[in-house]
PDB file of C-alpha atoms in Angstrom:
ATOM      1  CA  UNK A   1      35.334 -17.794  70.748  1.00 40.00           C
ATOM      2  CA  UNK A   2      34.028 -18.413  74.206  1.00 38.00           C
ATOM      3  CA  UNK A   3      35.759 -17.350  77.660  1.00 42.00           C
ATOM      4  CA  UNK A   4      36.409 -20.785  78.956  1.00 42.00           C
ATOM      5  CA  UNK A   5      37.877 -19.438  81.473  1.00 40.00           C
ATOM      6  CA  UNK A   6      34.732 -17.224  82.945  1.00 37.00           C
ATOM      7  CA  UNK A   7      32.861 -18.569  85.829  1.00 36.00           C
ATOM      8  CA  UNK A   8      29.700 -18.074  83.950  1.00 39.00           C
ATOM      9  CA  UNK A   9      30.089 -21.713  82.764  1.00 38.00           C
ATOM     10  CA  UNK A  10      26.145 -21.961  82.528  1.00 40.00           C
ATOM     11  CA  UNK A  11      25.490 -19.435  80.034  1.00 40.00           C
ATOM     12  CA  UNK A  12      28.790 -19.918  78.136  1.00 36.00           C
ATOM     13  CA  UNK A  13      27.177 -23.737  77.257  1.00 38.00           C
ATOM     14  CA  UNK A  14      23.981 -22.312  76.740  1.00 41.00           C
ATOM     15  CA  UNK A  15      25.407 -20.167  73.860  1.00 39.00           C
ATOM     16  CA  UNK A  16      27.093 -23.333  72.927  1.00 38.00           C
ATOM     17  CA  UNK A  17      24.046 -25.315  72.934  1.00 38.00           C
ATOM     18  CA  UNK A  18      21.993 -23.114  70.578  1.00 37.00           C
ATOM     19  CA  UNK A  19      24.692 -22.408  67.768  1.00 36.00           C
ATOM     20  CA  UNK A  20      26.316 -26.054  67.786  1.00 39.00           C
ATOM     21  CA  UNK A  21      25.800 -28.245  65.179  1.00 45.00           C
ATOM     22  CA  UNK A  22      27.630 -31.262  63.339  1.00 58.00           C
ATOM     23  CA  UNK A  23      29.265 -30.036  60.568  1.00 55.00           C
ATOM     24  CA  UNK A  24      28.738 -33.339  58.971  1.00 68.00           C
ATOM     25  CA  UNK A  25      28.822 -32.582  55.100  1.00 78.00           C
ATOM     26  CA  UNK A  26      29.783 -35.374  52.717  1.00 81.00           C
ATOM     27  CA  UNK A  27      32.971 -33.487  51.846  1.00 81.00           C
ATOM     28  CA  UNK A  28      33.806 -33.111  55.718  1.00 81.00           C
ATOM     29  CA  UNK A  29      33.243 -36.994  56.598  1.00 83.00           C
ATOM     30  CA  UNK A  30      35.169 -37.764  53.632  1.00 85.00           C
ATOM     31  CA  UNK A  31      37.739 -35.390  54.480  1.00 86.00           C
ATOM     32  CA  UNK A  32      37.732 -36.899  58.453  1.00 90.00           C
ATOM     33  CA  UNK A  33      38.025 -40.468  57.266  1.00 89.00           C
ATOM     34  CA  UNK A  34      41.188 -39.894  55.205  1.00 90.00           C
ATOM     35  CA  UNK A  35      42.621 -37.710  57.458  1.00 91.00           C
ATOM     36  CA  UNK A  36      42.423 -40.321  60.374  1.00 94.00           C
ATOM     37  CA  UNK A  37      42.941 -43.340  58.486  1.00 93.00           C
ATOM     38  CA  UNK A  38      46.257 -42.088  56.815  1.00 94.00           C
ATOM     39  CA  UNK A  39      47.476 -40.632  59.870  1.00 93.00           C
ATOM     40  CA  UNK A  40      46.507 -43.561  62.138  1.00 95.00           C
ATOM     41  CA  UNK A  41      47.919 -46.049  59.565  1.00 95.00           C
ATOM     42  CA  UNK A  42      51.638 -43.372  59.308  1.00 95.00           C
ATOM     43  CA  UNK A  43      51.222 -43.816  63.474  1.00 94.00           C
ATOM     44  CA  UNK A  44      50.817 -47.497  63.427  1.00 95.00           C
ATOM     45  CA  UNK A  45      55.358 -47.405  63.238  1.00 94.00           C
ATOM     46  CA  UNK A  46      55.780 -45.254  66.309  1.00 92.00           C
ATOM     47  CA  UNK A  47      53.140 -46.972  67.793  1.00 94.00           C
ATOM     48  CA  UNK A  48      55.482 -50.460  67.682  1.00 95.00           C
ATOM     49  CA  UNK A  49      58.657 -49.025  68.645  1.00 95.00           C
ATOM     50  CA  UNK A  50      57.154 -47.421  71.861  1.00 94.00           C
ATOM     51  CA  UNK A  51      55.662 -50.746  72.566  1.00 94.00           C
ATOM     52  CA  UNK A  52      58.551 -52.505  72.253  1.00 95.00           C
ATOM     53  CA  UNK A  53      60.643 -50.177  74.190  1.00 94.00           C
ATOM     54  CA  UNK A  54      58.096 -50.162  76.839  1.00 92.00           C
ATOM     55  CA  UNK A  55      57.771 -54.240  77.132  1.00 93.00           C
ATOM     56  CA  UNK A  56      61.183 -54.032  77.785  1.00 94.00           C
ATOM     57  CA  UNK A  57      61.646 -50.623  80.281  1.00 91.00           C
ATOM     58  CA  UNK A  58      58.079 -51.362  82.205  1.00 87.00           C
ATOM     59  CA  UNK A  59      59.413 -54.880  84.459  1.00 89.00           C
ATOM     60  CA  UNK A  60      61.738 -52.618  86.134  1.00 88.00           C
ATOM     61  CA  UNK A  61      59.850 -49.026  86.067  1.00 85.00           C
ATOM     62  CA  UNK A  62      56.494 -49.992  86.461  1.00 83.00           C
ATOM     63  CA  UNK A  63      55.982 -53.570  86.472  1.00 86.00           C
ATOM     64  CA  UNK A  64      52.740 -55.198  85.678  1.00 84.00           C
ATOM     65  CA  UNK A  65      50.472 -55.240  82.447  1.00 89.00           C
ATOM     66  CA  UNK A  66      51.819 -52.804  79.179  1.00 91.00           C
ATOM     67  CA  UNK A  67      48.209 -52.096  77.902  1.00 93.00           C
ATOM     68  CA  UNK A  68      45.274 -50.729  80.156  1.00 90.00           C
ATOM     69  CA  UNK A  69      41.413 -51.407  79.027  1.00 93.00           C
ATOM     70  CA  UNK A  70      39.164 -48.951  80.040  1.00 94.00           C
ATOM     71  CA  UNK A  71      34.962 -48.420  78.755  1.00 96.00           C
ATOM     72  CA  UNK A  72      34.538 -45.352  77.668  1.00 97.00           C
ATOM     73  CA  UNK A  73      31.361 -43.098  76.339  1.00 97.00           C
ATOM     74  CA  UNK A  74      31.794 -42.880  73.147  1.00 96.00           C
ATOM     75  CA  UNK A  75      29.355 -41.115  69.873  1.00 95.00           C
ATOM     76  CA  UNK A  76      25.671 -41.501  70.871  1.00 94.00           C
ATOM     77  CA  UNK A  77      27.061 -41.939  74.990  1.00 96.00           C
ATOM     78  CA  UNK A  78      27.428 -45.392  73.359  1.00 96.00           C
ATOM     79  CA  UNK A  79      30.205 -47.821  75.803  1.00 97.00           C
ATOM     80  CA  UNK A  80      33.741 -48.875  74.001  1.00 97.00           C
ATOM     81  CA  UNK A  81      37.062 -50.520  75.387  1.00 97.00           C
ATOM     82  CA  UNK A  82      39.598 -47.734  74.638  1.00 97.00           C
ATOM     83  CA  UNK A  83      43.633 -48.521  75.299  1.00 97.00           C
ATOM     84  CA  UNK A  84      46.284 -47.006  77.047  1.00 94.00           C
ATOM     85  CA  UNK A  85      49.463 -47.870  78.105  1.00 93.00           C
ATOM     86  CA  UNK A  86      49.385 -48.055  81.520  1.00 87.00           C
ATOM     87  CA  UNK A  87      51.152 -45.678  84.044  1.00 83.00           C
ATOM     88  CA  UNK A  88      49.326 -46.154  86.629  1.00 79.00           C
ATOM     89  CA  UNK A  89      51.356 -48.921  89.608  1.00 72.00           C
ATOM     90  CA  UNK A  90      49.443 -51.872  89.218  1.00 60.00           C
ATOM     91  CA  UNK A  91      48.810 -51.950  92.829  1.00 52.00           C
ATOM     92  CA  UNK A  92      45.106 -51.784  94.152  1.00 49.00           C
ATOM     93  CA  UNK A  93      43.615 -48.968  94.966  1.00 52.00           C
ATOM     94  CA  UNK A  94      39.978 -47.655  95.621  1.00 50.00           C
ATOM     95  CA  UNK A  95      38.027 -46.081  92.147  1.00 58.00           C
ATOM     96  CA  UNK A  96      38.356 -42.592  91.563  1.00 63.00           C
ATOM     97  CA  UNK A  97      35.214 -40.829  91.622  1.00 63.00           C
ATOM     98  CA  UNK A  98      33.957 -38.630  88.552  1.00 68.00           C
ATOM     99  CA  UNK A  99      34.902 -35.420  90.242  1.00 63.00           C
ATOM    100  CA  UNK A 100      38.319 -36.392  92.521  1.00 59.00           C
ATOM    101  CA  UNK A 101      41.514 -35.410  91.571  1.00 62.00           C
ATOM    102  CA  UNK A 102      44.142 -37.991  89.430  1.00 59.00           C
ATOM    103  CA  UNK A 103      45.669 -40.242  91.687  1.00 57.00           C
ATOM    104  CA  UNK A 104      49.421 -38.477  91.753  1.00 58.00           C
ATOM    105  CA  UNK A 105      50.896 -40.891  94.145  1.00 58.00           C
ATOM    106  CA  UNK A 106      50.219 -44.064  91.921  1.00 64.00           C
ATOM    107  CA  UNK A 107      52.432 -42.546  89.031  1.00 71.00           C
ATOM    108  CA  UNK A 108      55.612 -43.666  88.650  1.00 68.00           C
ATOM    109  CA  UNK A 109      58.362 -40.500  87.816  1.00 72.00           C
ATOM    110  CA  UNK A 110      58.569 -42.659  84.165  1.00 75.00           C
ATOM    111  CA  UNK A 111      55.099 -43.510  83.871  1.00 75.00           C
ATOM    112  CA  UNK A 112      54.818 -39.332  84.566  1.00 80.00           C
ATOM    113  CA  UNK A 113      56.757 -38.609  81.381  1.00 80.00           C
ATOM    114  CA  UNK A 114      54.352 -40.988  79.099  1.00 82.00           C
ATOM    115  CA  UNK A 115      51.619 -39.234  80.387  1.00 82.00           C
ATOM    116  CA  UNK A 116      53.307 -35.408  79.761  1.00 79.00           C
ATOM    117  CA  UNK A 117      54.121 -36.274  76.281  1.00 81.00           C
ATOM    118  CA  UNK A 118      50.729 -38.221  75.609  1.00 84.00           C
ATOM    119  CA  UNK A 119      52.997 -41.407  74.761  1.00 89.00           C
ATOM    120  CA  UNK A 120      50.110 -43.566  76.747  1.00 91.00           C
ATOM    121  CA  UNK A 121      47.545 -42.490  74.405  1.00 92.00           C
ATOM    122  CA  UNK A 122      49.184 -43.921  71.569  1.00 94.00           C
ATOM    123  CA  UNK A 123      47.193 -47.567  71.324  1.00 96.00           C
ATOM    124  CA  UNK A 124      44.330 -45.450  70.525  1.00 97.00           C
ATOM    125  CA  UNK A 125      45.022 -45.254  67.381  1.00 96.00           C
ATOM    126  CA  UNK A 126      43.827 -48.886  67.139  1.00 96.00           C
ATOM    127  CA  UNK A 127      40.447 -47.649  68.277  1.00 97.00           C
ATOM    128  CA  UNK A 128      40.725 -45.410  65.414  1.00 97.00           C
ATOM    129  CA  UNK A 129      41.647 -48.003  62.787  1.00 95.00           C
ATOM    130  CA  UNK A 130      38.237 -49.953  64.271  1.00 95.00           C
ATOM    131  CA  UNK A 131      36.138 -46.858  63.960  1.00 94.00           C
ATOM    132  CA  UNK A 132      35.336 -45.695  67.434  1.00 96.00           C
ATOM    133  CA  UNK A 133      36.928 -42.793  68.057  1.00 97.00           C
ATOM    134  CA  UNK A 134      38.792 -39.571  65.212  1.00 96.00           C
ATOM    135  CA  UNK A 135      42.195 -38.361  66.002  1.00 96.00           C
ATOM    136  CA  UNK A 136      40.792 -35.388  66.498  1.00 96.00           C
ATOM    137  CA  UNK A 137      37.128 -34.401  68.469  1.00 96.00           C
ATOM    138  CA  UNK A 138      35.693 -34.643  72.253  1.00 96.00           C
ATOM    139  CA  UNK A 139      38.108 -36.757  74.591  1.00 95.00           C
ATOM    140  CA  UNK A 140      36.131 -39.567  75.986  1.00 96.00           C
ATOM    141  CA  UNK A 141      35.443 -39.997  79.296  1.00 95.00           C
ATOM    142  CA  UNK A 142      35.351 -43.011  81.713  1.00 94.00           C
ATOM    143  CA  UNK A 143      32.000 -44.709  81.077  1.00 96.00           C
ATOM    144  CA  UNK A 144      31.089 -44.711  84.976  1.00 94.00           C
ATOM    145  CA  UNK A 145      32.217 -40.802  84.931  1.00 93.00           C
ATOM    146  CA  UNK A 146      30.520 -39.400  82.097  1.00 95.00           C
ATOM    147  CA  UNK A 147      27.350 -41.178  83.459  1.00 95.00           C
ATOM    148  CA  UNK A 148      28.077 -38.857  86.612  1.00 94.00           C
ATOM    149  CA  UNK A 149      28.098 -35.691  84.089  1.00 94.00           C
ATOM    150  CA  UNK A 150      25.417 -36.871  82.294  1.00 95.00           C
ATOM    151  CA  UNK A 151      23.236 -35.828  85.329  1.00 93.00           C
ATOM    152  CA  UNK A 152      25.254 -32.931  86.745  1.00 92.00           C
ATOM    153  CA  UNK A 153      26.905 -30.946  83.538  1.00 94.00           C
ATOM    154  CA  UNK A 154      23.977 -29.366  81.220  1.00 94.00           C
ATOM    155  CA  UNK A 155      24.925 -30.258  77.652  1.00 95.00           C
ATOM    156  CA  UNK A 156      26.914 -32.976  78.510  1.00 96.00           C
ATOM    157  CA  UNK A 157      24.880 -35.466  76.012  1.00 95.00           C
ATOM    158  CA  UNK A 158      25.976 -33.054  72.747  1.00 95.00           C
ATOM    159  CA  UNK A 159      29.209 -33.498  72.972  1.00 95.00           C
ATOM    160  CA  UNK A 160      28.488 -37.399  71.936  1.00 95.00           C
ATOM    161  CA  UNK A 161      27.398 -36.235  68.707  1.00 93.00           C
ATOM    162  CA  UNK A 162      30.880 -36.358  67.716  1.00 93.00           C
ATOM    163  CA  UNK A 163      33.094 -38.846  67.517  1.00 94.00           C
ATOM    164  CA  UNK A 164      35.464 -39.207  70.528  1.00 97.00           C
ATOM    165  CA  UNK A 165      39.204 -37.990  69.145  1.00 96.00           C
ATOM    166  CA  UNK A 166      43.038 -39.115  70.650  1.00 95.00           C
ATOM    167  CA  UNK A 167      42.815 -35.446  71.188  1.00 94.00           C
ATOM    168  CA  UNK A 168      40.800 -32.053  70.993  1.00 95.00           C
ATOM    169  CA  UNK A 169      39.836 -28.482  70.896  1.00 95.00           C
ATOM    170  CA  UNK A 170      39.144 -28.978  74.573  1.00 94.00           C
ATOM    171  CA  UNK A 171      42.833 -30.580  75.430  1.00 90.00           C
ATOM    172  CA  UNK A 172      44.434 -27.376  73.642  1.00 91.00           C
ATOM    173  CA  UNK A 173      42.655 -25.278  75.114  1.00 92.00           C
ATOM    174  CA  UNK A 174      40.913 -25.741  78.484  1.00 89.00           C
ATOM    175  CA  UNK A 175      43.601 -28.757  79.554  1.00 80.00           C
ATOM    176  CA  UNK A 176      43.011 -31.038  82.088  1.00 77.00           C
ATOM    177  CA  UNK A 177      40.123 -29.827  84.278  1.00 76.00           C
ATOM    178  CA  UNK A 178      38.573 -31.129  87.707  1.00 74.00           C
ATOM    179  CA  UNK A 179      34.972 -30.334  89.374  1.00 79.00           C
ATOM    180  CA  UNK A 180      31.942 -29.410  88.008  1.00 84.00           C
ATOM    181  CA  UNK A 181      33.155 -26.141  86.820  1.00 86.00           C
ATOM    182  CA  UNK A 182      35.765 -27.483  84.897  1.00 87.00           C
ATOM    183  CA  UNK A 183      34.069 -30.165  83.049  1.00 91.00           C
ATOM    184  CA  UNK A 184      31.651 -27.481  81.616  1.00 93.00           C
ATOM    185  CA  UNK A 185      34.258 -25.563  80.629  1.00 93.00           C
ATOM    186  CA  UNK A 186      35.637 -28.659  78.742  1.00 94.00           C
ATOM    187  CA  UNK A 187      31.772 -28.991  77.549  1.00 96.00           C
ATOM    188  CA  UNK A 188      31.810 -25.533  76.452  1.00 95.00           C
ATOM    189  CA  UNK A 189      34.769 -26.051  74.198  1.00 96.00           C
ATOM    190  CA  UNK A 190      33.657 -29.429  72.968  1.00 96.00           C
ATOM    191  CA  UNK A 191      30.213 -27.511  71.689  1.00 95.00           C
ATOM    192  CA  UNK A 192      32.533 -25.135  70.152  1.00 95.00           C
ATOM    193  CA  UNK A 193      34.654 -27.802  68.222  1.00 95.00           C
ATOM    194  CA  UNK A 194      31.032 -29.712  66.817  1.00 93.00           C
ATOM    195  CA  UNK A 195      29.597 -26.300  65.559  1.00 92.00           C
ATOM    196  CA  UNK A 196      33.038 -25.087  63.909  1.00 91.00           C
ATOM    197  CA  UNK A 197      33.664 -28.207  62.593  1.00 89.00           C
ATOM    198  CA  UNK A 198      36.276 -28.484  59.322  1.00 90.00           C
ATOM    199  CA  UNK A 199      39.321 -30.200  58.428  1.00 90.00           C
ATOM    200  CA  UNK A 200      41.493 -26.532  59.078  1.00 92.00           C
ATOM    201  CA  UNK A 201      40.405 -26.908  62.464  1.00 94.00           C
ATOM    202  CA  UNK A 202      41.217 -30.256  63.031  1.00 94.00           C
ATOM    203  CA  UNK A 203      44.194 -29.086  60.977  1.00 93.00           C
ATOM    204  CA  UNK A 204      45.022 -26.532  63.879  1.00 95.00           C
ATOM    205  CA  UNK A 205      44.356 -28.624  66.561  1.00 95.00           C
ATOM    206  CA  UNK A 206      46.787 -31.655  65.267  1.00 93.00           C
ATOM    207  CA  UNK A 207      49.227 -28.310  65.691  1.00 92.00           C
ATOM    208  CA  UNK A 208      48.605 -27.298  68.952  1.00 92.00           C
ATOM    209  CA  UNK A 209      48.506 -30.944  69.876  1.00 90.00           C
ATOM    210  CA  UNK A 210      52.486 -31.288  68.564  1.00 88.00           C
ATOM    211  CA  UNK A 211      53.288 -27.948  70.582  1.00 84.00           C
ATOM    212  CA  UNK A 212      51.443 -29.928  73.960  1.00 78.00           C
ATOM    213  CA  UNK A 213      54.104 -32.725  73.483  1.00 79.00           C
ATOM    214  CA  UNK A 214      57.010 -31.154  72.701  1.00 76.00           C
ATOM    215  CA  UNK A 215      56.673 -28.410  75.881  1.00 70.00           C
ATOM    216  CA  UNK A 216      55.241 -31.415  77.823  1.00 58.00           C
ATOM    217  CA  UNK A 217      52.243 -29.592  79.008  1.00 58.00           C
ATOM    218  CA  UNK A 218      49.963 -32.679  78.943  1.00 49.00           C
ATOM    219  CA  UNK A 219      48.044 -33.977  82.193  1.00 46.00           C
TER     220      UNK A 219
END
């Protein structure tokens, strides 16, 4: 496995870059579709009861809209609308840039906990249903951001090959990650995850995932 945490973040992608490949075999795309459609579909529940809880809670925690839109890069750096509940306040505030840090003071101490136990992410599991992003591969960035790495992080452009997931080998094991340093780190993993590819991984990661919840170790 690489050292994602070594400084060396040029070489480490470098190494990534010439052993990576898409483990796309018939048997593994079948095995991706059924594991994200019956998982996605077995989510769908939760998915309602949060929202419902949440249309209720949100007017008096954090007022304003229950589902945030956001265009992400998707497979093939390709745009998509991705969805979130929102935990941001929905007060105005200037755009972060692709390499700032998250924008602490505009998190309500609720909105905090959603984001700790990856509740927000749940409405992705629409974008699932519609085909745009796996449970389970390279987190997508903001559109305007990854156009920013696109330029700045070598081997940024791979990591499309894959599907976007809800979560990753990246998010298990880097976490969240700021600078140019830390996005090739996250790079570095991602190249991992496309040349390793197999349904124990993605078996592993759903694991590790569960264990980032319950602790509450999410970003």
């Amino acid at each position: 496995m690489f050292d994602f945490q070594s400084s060396d973040a040029g070489s480490t992608l470098q190494a990534a870059s010439a052993t990576g490949h898409f483990n796309a075999t018939p048997r593994r795309r079948l095995s991706k579709i059924i594991f994200d459609d019956v998982l996605a579909i077995l989510l769908l529940l939760p998915l309602t009861l949060v929202g419902l809880v949440l249309l209720l809670l949100n007017p008096l925690l954090n007022p304003g809209k229950l589902v945030y839109r956001q265009t992400r890069m998707g497979q093939g750096c390709q745009p998509f609308t991705a969805y979130k509940f929102r935990t941001m306040s929905a007060a105005e505030g200037p755009a972060r840039g692709a390499f700032d840090r998250v924008e602490d003071a505009r998190i309500s101490g609720f909105a905090r906990v959603l984001r700790k136990m990856r509740i927000d992410e749940l409405p992705q599991i629409i974008n699932v249903l519609r085909g745009e992003m796996s449970l389970i591969g390279p987190r997508p960035d903001l559109y305007e951001h990854a156009q920013v790495y696109l330029e700045s992080v070598p081997g940024y452009a791979e990591r499309h090959r894959a599907m976007p997931g809800i979560t990753g080998y990246a998010q298990v094991t880097v976490g969240y990650v700021e600078e140019v340093e830390g996005v090739a780190r996250k790079v570095a993993a991602d190249h991992h995850y496309i040349g390793h590819a197999s349904f124990a991984l993605d078996l592993w990661i759903a694991w590790r995932t569960i264990g980032v919840i319950i602790l509450r170790r999410g970003c």
